Structure formats: structure tokens, C-alpha cells
XYZ file of C-alpha atoms in Angstrom:
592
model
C 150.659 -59.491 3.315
C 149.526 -55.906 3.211
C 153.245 -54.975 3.131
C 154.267 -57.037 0.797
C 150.957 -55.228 -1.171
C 152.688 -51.981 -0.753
C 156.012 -52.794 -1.663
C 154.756 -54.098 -5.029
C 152.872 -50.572 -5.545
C 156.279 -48.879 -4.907
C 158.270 -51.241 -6.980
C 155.841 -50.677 -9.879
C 155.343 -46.954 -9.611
C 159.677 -47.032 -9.575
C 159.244 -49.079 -12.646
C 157.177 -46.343 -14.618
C 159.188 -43.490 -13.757
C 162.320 -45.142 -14.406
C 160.629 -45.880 -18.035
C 159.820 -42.565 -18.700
C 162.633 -40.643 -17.678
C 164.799 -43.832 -19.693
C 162.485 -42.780 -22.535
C 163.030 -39.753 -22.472
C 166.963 -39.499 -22.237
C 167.138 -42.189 -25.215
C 165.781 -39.024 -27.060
C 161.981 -39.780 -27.785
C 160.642 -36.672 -27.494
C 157.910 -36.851 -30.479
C 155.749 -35.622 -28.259
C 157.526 -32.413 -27.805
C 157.489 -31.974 -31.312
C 154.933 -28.891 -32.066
C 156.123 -26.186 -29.134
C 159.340 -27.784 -28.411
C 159.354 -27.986 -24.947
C 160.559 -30.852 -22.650
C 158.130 -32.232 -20.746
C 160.351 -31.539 -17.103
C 157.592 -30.062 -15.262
C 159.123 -27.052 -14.778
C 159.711 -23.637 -16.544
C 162.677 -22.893 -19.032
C 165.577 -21.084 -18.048
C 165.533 -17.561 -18.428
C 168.880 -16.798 -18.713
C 171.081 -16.220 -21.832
C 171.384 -19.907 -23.992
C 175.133 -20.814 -23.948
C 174.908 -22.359 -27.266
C 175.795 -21.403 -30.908
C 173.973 -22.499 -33.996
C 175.384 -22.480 -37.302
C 174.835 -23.059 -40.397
C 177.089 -23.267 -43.454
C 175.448 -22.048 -46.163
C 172.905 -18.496 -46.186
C 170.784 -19.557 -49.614
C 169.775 -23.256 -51.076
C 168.140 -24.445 -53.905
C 165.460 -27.910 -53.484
C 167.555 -30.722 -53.157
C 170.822 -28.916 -51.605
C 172.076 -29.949 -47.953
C 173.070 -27.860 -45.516
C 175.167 -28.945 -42.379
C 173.913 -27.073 -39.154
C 175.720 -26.994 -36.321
C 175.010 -27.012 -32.429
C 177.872 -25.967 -30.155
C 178.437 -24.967 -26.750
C 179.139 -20.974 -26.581
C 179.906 -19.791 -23.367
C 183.066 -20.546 -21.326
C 180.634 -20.012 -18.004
C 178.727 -22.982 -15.905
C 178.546 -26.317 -17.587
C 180.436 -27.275 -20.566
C 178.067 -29.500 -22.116
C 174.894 -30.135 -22.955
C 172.833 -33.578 -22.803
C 169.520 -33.227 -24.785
C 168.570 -31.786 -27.759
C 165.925 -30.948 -30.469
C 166.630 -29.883 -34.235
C 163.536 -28.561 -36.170
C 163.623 -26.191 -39.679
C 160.513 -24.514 -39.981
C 159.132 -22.050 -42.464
C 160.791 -18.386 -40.985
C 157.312 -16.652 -42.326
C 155.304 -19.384 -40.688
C 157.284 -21.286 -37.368
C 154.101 -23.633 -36.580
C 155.283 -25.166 -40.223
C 158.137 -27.801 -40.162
C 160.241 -28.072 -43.531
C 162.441 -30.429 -45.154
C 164.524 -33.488 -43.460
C 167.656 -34.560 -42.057
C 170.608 -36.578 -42.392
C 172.796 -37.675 -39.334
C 176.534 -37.399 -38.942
C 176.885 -38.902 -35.898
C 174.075 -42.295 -35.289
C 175.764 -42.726 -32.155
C 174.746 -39.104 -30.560
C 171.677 -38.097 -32.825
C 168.770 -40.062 -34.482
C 165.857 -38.404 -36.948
C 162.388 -38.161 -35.483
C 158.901 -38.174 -36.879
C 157.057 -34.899 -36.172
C 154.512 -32.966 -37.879
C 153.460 -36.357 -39.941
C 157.189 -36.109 -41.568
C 159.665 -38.712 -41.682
C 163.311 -37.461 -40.566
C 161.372 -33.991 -39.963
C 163.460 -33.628 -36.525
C 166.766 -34.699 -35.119
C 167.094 -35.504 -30.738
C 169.653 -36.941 -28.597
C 170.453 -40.627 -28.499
C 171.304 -40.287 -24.794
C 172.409 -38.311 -21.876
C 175.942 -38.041 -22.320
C 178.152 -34.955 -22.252
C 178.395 -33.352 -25.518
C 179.608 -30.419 -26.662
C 178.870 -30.197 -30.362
C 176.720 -31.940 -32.764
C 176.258 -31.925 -36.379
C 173.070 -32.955 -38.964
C 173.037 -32.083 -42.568
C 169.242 -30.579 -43.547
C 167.999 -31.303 -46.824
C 165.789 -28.874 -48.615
C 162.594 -30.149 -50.438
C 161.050 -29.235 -53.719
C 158.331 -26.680 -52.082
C 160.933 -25.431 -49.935
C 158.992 -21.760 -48.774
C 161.380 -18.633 -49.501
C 162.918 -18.423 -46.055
C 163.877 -21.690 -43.201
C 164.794 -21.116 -39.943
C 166.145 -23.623 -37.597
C 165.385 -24.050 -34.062
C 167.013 -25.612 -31.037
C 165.714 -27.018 -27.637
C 168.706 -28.029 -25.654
C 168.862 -29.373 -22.281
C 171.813 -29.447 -19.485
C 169.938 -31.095 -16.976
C 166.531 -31.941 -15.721
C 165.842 -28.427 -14.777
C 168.085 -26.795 -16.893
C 166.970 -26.164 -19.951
C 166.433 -23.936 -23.225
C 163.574 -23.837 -25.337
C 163.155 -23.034 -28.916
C 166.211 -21.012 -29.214
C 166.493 -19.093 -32.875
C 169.035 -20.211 -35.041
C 169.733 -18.924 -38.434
C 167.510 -18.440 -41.202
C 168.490 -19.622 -44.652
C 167.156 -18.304 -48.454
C 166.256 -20.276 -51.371
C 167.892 -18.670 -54.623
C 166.260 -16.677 -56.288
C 163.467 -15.662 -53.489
C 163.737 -12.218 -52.167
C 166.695 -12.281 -49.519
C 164.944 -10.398 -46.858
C 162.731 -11.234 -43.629
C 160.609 -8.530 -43.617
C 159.040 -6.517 -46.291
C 156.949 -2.902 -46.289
C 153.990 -4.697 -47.474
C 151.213 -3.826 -44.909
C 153.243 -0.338 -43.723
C 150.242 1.411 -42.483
C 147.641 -1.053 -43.103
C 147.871 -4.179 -41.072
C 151.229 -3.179 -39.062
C 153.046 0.217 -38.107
C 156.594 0.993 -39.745
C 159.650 2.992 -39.356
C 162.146 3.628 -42.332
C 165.288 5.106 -43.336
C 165.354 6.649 -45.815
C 161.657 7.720 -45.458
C 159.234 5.043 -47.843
C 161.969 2.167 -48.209
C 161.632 -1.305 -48.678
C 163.925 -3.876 -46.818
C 163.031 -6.673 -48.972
C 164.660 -4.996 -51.936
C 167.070 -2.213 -50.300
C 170.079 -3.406 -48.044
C 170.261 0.399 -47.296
C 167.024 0.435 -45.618
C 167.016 0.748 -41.555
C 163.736 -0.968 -40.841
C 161.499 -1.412 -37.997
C 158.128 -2.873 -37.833
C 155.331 -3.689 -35.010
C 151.787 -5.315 -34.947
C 149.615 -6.297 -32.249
C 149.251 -10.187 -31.471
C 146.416 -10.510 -28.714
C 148.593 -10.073 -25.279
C 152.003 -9.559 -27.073
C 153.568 -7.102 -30.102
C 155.525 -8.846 -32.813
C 158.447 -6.844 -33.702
C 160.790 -6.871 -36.756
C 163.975 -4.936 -37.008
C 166.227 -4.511 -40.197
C 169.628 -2.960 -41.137
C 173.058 -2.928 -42.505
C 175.825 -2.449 -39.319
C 178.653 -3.994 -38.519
C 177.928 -4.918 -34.637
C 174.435 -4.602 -34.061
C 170.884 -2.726 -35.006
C 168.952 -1.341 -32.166
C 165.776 0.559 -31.309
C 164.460 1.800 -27.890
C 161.673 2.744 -26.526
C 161.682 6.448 -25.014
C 159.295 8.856 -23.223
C 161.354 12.103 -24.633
C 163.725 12.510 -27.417
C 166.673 12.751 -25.313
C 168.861 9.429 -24.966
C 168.300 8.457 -21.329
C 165.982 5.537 -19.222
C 165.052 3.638 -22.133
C 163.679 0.310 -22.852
C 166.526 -0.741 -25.755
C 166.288 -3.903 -27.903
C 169.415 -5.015 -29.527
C 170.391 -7.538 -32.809
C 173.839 -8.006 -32.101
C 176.204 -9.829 -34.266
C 178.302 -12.427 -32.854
C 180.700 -14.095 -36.285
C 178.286 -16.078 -38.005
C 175.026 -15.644 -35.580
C 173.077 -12.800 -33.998
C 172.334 -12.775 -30.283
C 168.530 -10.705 -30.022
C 168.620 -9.153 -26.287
C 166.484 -6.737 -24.393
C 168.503 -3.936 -22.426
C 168.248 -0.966 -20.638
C 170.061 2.559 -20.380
C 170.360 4.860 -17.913
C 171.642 8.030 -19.783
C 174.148 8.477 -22.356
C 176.076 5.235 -21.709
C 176.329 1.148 -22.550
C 172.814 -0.287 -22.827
C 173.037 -2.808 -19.695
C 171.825 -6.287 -20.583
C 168.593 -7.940 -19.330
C 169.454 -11.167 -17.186
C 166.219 -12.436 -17.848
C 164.749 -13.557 -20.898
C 161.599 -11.686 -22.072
C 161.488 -12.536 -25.619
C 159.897 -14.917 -27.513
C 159.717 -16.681 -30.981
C 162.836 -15.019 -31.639
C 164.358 -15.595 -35.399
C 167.215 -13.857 -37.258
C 169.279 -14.004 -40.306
C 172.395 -12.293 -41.415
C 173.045 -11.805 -45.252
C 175.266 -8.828 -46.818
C 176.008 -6.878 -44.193
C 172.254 -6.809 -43.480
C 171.193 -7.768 -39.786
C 167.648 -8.787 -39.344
C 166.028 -9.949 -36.283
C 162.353 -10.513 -35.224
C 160.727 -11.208 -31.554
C 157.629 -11.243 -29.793
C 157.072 -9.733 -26.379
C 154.258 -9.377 -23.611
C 152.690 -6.047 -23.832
C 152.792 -6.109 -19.772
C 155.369 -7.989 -17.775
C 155.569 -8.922 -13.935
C 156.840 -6.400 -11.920
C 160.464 -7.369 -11.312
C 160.865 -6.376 -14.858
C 162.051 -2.532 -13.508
C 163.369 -1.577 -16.718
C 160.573 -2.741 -19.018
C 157.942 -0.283 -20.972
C 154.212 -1.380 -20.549
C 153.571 -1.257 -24.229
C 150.237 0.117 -24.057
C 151.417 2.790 -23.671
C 152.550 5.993 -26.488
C 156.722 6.074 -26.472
C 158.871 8.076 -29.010
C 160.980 5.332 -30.981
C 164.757 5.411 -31.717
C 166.774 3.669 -34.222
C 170.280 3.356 -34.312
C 173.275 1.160 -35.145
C 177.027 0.496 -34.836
C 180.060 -1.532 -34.097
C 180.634 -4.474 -31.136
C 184.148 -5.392 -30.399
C 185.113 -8.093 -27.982
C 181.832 -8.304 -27.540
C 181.020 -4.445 -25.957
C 178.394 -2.492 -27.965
C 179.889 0.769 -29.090
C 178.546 4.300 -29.255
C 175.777 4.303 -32.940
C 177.521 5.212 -35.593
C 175.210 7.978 -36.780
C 172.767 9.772 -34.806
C 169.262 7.905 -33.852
C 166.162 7.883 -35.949
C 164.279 9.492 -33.869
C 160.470 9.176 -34.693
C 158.388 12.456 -35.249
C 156.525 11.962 -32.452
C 155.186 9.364 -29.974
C 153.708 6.275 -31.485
C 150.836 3.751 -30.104
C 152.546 0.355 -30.082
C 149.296 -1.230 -29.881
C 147.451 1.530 -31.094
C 146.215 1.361 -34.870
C 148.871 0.823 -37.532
C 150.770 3.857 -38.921
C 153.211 4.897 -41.545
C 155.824 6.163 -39.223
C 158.260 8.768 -40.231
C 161.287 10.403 -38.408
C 164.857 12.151 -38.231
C 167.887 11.624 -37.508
C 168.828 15.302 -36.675
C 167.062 17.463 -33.589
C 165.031 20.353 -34.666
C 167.630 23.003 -32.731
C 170.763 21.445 -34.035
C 168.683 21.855 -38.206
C 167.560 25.234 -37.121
C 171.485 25.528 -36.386
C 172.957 24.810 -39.362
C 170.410 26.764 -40.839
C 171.295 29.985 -39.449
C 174.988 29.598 -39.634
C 174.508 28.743 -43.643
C 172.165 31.777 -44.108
C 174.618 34.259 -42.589
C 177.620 32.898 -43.606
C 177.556 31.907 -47.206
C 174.194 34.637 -48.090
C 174.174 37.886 -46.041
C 177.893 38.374 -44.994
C 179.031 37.617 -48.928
C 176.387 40.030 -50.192
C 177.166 42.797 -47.970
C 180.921 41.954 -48.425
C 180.278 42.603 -52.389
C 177.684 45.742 -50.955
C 180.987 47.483 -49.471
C 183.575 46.931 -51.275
C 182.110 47.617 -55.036
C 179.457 49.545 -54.847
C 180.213 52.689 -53.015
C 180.271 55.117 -55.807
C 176.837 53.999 -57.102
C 174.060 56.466 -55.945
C 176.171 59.170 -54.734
C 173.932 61.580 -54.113
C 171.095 58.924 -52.474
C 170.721 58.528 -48.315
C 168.455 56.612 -46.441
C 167.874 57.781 -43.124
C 170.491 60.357 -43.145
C 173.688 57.692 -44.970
C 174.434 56.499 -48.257
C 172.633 53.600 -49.277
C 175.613 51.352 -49.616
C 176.359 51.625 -45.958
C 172.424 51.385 -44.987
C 172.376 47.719 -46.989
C 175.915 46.689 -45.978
C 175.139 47.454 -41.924
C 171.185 45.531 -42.293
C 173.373 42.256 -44.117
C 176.050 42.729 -40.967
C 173.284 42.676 -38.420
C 171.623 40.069 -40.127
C 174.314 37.979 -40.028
C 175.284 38.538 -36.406
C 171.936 38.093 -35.305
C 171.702 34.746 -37.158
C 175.056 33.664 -35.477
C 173.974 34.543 -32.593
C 171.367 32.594 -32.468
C 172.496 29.936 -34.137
C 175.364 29.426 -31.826
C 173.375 29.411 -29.248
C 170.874 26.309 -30.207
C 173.574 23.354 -29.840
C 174.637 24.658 -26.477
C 170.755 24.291 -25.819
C 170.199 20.755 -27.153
C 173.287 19.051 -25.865
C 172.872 21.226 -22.265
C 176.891 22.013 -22.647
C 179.704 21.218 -24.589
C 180.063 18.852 -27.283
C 182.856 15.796 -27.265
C 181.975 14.310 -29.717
C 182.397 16.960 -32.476
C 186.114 17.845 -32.644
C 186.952 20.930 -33.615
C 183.701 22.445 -34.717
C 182.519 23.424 -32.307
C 185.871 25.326 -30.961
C 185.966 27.126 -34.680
C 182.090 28.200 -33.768
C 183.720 30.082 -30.824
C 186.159 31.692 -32.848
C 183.406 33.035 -35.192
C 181.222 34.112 -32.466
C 183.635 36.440 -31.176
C 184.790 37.975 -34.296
C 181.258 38.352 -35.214
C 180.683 40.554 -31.681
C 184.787 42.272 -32.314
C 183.581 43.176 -36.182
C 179.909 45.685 -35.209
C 182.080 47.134 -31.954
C 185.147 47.822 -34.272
C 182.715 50.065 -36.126
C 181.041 52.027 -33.463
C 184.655 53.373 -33.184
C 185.767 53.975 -36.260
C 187.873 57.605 -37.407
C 186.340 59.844 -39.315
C 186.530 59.515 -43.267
C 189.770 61.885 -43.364
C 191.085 60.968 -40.183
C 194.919 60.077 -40.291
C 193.893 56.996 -38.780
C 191.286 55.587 -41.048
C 193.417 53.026 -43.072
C 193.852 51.233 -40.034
C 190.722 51.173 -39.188
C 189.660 49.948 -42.814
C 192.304 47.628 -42.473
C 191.604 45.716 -39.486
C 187.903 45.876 -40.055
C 188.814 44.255 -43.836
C 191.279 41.709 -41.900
C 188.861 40.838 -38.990
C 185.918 40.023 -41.288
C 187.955 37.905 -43.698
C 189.026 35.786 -41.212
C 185.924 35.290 -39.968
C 184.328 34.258 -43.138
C 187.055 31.440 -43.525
C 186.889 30.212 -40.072
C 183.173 30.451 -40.798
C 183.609 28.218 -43.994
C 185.365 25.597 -42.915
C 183.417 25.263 -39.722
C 180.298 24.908 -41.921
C 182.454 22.340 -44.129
C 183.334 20.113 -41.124
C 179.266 20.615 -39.334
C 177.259 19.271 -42.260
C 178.717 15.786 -41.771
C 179.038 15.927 -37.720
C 176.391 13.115 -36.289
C 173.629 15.760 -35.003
C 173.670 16.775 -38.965
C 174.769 14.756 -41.414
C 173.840 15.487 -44.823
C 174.233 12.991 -47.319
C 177.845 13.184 -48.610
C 179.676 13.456 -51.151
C 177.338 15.674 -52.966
C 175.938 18.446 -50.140
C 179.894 18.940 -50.149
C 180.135 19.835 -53.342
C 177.079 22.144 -53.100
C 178.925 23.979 -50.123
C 182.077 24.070 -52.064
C 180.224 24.998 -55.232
C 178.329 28.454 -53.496
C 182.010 29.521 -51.760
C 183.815 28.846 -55.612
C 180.679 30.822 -57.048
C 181.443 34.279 -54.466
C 184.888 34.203 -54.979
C 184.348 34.491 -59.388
C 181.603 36.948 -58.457
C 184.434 39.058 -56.620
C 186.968 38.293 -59.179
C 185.439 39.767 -61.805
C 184.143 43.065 -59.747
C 187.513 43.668 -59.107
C 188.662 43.090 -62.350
C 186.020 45.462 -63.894
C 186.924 47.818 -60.249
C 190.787 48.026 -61.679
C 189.728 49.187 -65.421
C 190.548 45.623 -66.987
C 187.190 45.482 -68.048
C 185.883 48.590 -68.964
C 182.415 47.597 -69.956
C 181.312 51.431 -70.706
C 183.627 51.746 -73.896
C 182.065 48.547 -75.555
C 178.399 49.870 -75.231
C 178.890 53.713 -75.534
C 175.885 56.045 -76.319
C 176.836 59.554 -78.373
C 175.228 62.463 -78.537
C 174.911 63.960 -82.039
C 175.898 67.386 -82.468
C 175.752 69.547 -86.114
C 177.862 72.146 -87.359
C 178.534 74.008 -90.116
C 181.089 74.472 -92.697
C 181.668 77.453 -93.982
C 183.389 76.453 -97.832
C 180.132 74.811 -98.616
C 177.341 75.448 -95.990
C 176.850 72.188 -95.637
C 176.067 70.595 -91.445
C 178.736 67.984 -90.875
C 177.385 64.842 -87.744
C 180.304 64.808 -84.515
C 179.754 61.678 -82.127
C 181.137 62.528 -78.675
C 180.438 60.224 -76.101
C 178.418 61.141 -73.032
C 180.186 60.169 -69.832
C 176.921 59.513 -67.977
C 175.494 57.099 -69.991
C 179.173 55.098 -69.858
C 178.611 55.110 -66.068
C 175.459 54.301 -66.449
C 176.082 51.409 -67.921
C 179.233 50.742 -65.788
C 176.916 50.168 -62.791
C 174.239 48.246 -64.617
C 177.254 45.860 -65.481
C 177.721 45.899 -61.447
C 174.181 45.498 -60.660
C 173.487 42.424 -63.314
C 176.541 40.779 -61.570
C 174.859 41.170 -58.564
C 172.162 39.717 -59.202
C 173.178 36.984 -60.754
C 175.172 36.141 -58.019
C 172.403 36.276 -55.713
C 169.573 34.411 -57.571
C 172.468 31.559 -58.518
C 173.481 31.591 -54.405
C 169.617 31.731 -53.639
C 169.021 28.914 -55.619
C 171.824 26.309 -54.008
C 171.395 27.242 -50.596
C 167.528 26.704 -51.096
C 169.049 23.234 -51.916
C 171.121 22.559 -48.735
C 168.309 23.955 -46.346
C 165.590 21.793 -48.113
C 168.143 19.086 -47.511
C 168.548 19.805 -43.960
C 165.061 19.709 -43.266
C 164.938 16.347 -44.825
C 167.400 14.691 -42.800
């Protein structure tokens, strides 16, 4: 009797596990509604979900359908899936479902109840092998600005994804962005580029936000690419052992993963799955992305930043092909300096250029289109002015021309120096500048030792000194030119094009007129003097009728005179005019 007892116990407990797991694989999972997870006792995977979904439209209006789409992704492990849960939910607001759905298929999907709302969710039918499935969402008439639809899907008992992000859609007319700069500073901390930009409005503007949520940081990241947008986490402002978050574009989706890299190489992808309440949306070339992560993780997590801690941030972007991440196509946003991330909320700013690589192209423009053109014009037109005046025992031409040479090769110098210094060697990366820097840098040293040797004034061989000095310098002006042309728009300093191009090409065009017409007036075709000739006035008398007759004769100092005032007011001109656009290119380096 007793065993009969017992066997009735086991036959009935058999009986209510066999109900609920045939519950639960006929797709009844109300009760998994609000956080969308199975109930499996057991944890989600962590590994990267092998499943796609789509949807075929990016903006709605109330009333308009939109088929989504849930696919299998990856060619790896099991091709199918046999559960599933479809929810839309308010992408400002994911506790908040929105709308309803239609089925395609009755025979693989049927519309659940959640949140109080009739047809609010769409599950599994039963635990056969699919590999695609289709619903149509319809939007309602208080549809919020922004859906996004998420996906639990399950392989197997213990295999199983939860809430996985799908795409966010936009009702017409609302603003097309995720994220806005509302609350920069205030109530979460911001970096932008360019500097005070708004993502809501701007599809220009490289976001990336951050605000405290009791044990976790929420983090939003914005920007037009056409792979992926990125930022890391870094201890120093070199590339190199960082905590890297990616928003990678995959066709019609965007895969949000955490990675890691060890120097100047391919982030390596995390194998576990860190993130959470993950949500993105792709619109106009514009990737946005949002997650949530623990501010401390377990330990196995090597590669990832306790963020309670102060890092430096980076921001960069780029292509992916065949699925590898390629090198950012312009160098990192680098933030000023090291920012709380759950510290109080700032207004971040940074740059996208290193101080020593600005100081660089600072230098190099100084010498070469200010100093070296001014004691060019110093030398070759104005050695007859002040004949007779020395400073410290030479003529004041050469005085000024030799403090302008050593200006400039002290500025090259230097300035040649400084990307040797940041990089710690030799650029790849920046094609031939850096090979026409070498070039100037020696003719620079060749032009000062030429000099110490040069022939006397009436030594026989003087012309060829004059010559080769003349020659030497020339040449290293252009190769100095066109160096500068090709570094303003390298990826340590790129200034924004086309215009700081034109600048450049505007202050070379304005030196050579400002030589053209010295030489001109040099080779008499403009003899100033005669058009603005002072007389003296001399009297003499005529005997017939004792009467003083006026004689103009000109004086030939005055004309010279005013033959070098001509020289000096083109001089100045020149200078205050080159003054006034290189102001404009350093001001913009500094901004960059």
C-alpha cells in the first residue's frame, strides 16, 4: 500500500512538470512579460546572440505597420532557434510596452497579453526548429517619438538570450535622434565634436554621454561612420591597454560590443557579455547606440576598467569590412583630461590633435611662411637702404636677415623634433610628409653653414657663393610649402578643409605679389620717385630787366627718400596682411 502511495506522489509530481514545461513550450510566457526572461532556472548566455533583427521601415506615423523580422545570424553552433519573445517598448523609457501586433505565421507565433495590452507581445507556438519569423507591429495614436524592439530567444532549455536590442524606429516628424545635449553638465557628463553640439539636431555631431545609475553607468554614444563609432577608456593619452566599446554596423543592424586593445592594433572582442539594456538605431549615416554596465565586474573580467575610477576618454570612428574593424578614420577625440565616470556631471571638452604634434605645425608655419619670407624680402630688396647704419659692427639688413634665418632654423628645429617625440619614431601612416620634413631639416642646417664660409664681397668666387646660397634656400622654401600643404590635413592635424587650404595657399600667393612688385620697382619699371618728386626752388636774375626768374630742380635725396618709403610701406603691408592669416591658421590649430 505504502508503495503504491509513493508511486502516485511520483506520477503526480511527473504530471506537473510535464504541464509546465508543455506550458511553457506552447509559448505562454505572460509571465515573463516585464524583464523578459524565461523562467529556466538558470542564467542567460553570455555569449554573442546569433540572431538578427530587422525591421523594414526607420520612421512611422500612428496607424502604419511595420514588419520586424527575427533571423538566425551566425553560421556557428545551432541553426535554429525554438522560443521566442517580441516586445516594442518606448526607446526613452524600456519598462513601457507600445503598440500591437499582427501575425504572419499562426502556426509558429501567437500575440500575448502583457503590460494590461491586448496583442502587446508575440511568443512561440511551440518548440520546433525555426530559423526565421516574421510579425507586422502596428503603431498607435500616442505612439512616443522613438520604439525599440526587443527579443528573448531561446535554443534550448539552457540556452538562451535575453532581451537582446533590436532596432529603434522614429515617428515622423519627432526629432530623429536617441540622445540629445539636454542635461550636458547638469544631470549627465558629455563629450562632443565639434565642441557644444547637439546630436538630436546635427548628424555631424560625434557624441558621447554618461550618468550614474546606482551600481551601473548608462552610456550613450552617437556618430556618423561607415563601420562603427567607438570610445575607450584610457589611463594616458597614448592608444594602448584600453577598455574599448564599439557600435558596429552590420547591413541593416548594429552589433554594441565591449573590447579590449593591447597597443596600436585590432580591438579584441569580449567573449562575454557585460552589457546591458542595450538599444540602437541607425538613420543617415548616423550610428547610435546606448548600454548600461556594472561600475565593478568579477574578476575574470581582466580587461575591464573599474569605473570608479578617473580615465582619459577617446572617441573615434571608421570603416568594418568583412566584418574586421579598421584603423579610425581620423585621429581620436581625446578628452582634455581625465574624467570621473561616476564623479559629478561635466561638460567635457577635447581634441583630436596632441599638444606636440599642434605645437608642430605651429613652428613649421611660423618659420616657413613668416620669418624665412620676411628675411627673404630683408635680403634681397633692401640692401641699399641705410647705407651708412650698423648694428653691432654690420649693416642692418644683414643684422635682421641673419635674426629671421636663426629664427627660422631654430623653429624647425624644434619643430621637427616634436613628432619624432610623440609618435617615439617614424611615422607610417603619413606618406611623404614626413620624408619632405627631412629634406627641409637638412637644408635648413646646409643654408647657416654655407654662410660661415662665404668669400669675401670682391672675391672672384662670390657669385657662386650667392648663387648656391639663393638656390639652396629656394628650394627649401618649396619643399617647405608643400610639406606644410600635405601636414595640415595628415590625421595628427587635420584642419578643417577646404578652407585652411585656401588660407595656406592664400599667404604663399600673397609673398610671391609682394616680391613681384619689389622687383618690378628693383628693375626701374616702377619708378615711384619721379611721380612724387620734391624741388628745391632756386632764384636768379636777369639781367635785360632785373627781374628773379623761379628754377625747379629736383633733389635726388628726397626721390630716394621716397623710393624706400615705397619699399618700406610694401613691407609692411605684407607683414600685417601675413600676420593677420597666419593668426588665423594657428588659432585654428589650437582649436582642433
Amino acid at each position: 500500500m505504502e508503495v503504491l502511495m509513493n508511486m502516485w506522489i511520483v506520477l503526480l509530481l511527473l504530471s506537473v512538470c510535464s504541464e509546465t514545461i508543455f506550458c511553457f513550450s506552447r509559448g505562454n510566457v505572460e509571465v515573463a512579460c516585464g524583464d523578459m526572461t524565461p523562467q529556466h532556472d538558470s542564467s542567460p548566455s553570455t555569449q554573442h546572440p546569433p540572431f538578427n533583427i530587422i525591421a523594414d521601415k526607420s520612421q512611422f506615423s500612428p496607424g502604419d505597420e511595420i514588419k520586424v523580422t527575427l533571423s538566425m545570424a551566425s553560421s556557428e553552433g545551432k541553426q535554429y532557434f525554438k522560443g521566442f519573445l517580441i516586445e516594442a517598448r518606448n526607446a526613452r523609457n524600456l519598462s513601457e510596452t507600445v503598440g500591437s501586433f499582427k501575425l504572419i505565421s499562426p502556426d509558429i507565433s501567437q500575440l500575448l497579453k502583457c503590460d494590461n495590452k491586448e496583442g502587446s507581445a508575440v511568443s512561440h507556438t511551440s518548440d520546433s526548429h525555426k530559423t526565421e519569423v516574421q510579425v507586422i507591429w502596428v503603431a498607435p495614436s500616442d505612439s512616443p517619438s522613438s520604439v525599440q524592439f526587443l527579443v528573448t530567444v531561446a535554443q534550448g532549455y539552457k540556452a538562451f538570450w535575453v532581451k537582446i536590442p533590436g532596432p529603434v524606429v522614429s515617428q515622423n516628424g519627432a526629432q530623429t535622434s536617441m540622445f540629445t545635449s539636454e542635461g550636458c553638465g547638469s544631470s549627465k557628463s558629455c563629450l562632443r565634436d565639434p565642441e557644444g553640439c547637439d546630436p538630436q539636431n546635427d548628424t555631424a555631431c560625434h557624441f558621447l554621454s554618461f550618468r550614474r545609475l546606482e551600481r551601473s553607468v548608462m552610456f550613450e554614444l552617437s556618430g556618423s561612420a561607415d563601420g562603427y563609432v567607438s570610445f575607450a577608456l584610457s589611463q594616458d593619452k597614448w592608444m594602448g591597454d584600453d577598455d574599448v566599446y564599439l557600435c558596429i554596423r552590420d547591413t541593416d543592424r548594429v552589433d554594441i560590443k565591449a573590447a579590449y586593445v593591447s597597443g596600436r592594433t585590432h580591438p579584441i572582442i569580449s567573449s562575454q557579455n557585460i552589457l546591458k539594456d542595450m538599444a540602437w538605431r541607425l538613420s543617415n549615416g548616423v550610428i547610435q547606440c546606448s548600454f548600461r554596465r556594472d561600475i565593478q565586474l568579477p574578476p575574470e573580467n581582466l580587461n575591464r576598467f573599474n569605473l570608479e575610477q578617473m580615465y582619459y576618454l577617446f572617441m573615434a570612428h571608421g570603416r568594418v569590412e568583412n566584418g574586421i574593424t579598421h584603423r579610425h578614420d581620423h585621429q581620436p577625440l581625446i578628452s582634455t583630461y581625465q574624467a570621473s565616470i561616476t564623479g559629478p556631471p561635466e561638460d567635457l571638452t577635447g581634441s583630436r590633435s596632441p599638444l606636440l604634434v599642434k605645437y608642430h605645425g605651429a613652428f613649421m608655419l611660423i618659420a616657413w611662411t613668416s620669418t624665412v619670407s620676411a628675411g627673404v624680402i630683408m635680403a634681397r630688396y633692401f640692401k641699399p637702404d641705410w647705407p651708412e647704419r650698423n648694428i653691432l659692427g654690420q649693416k642692418v639688413w644683414f643684422q635682421l636677415h641673419r635674426l629671421l634665418m636663426t629664427i627660422t632654423v631654430l623653429l624647425t628645429s624644434v619643430g621637427f623634433v616634436l613628432p619624432f617625440m610623440y609618435r617615439g619614431g617614424w611615422s607610417k601612416r603619413a606618406g611623404i610628409h614626413p620624408y619632405l620634413g627631412c629634406v627641409v631639416m637638412a637644408l635648413a642646417v646646409i643654408q647657416p653653414v654655407m654662410a660661415l664660409f662665404r668669400p669675401a664681397p670682391d672675391a672672384s668666387r662670390r657669385y657662386i657663393f650667392s648663387w648656391m646660397h639663393f638656390g639652396t634656400g629656394t628650394v627649401a622654401q618649396v619643399v617647405a610649402v608643400i610639406a606644410i600643404f600635405l601636414g595640415i590635413h595628415q590625421q595628427a592635424l587635420s584642419l578643417p578643409a577646404p578652407w585652411s587650404t585656401g588660407v595656406l595657399a592664400f599667404i604663399v600667393v600673397w609673398f610671391v605679389l609682394a616680391n613681384l612688385v619689389l622687383e618690378v620697382h628693383r628693375r626701374g619699371f616702377l619708378p615711384i620717385g619721379k611721380y612724387f618728386k620734391n624741388v628745391k626752388i632756386y632764384t636768379e636774375h636777369i639781367n635785360s630787366d632785373d627781374k628773379e626768374e623761379v628754377v625747379f630742380v629736383p633733389d635726388e635725396n628726397e626721390t630716394s627718400n621716397v623710393e624706400s618709403c615705397f619699399k618700406n610701406t610694401v613691407l609692411a603691408i605684407y607683414l600685417c596682411v601675413n600676420l593677420g592669416f597666419l593668426t588665423t591658421l594657428l588659432w585654428t590649430i589650437s582649436a582642433v
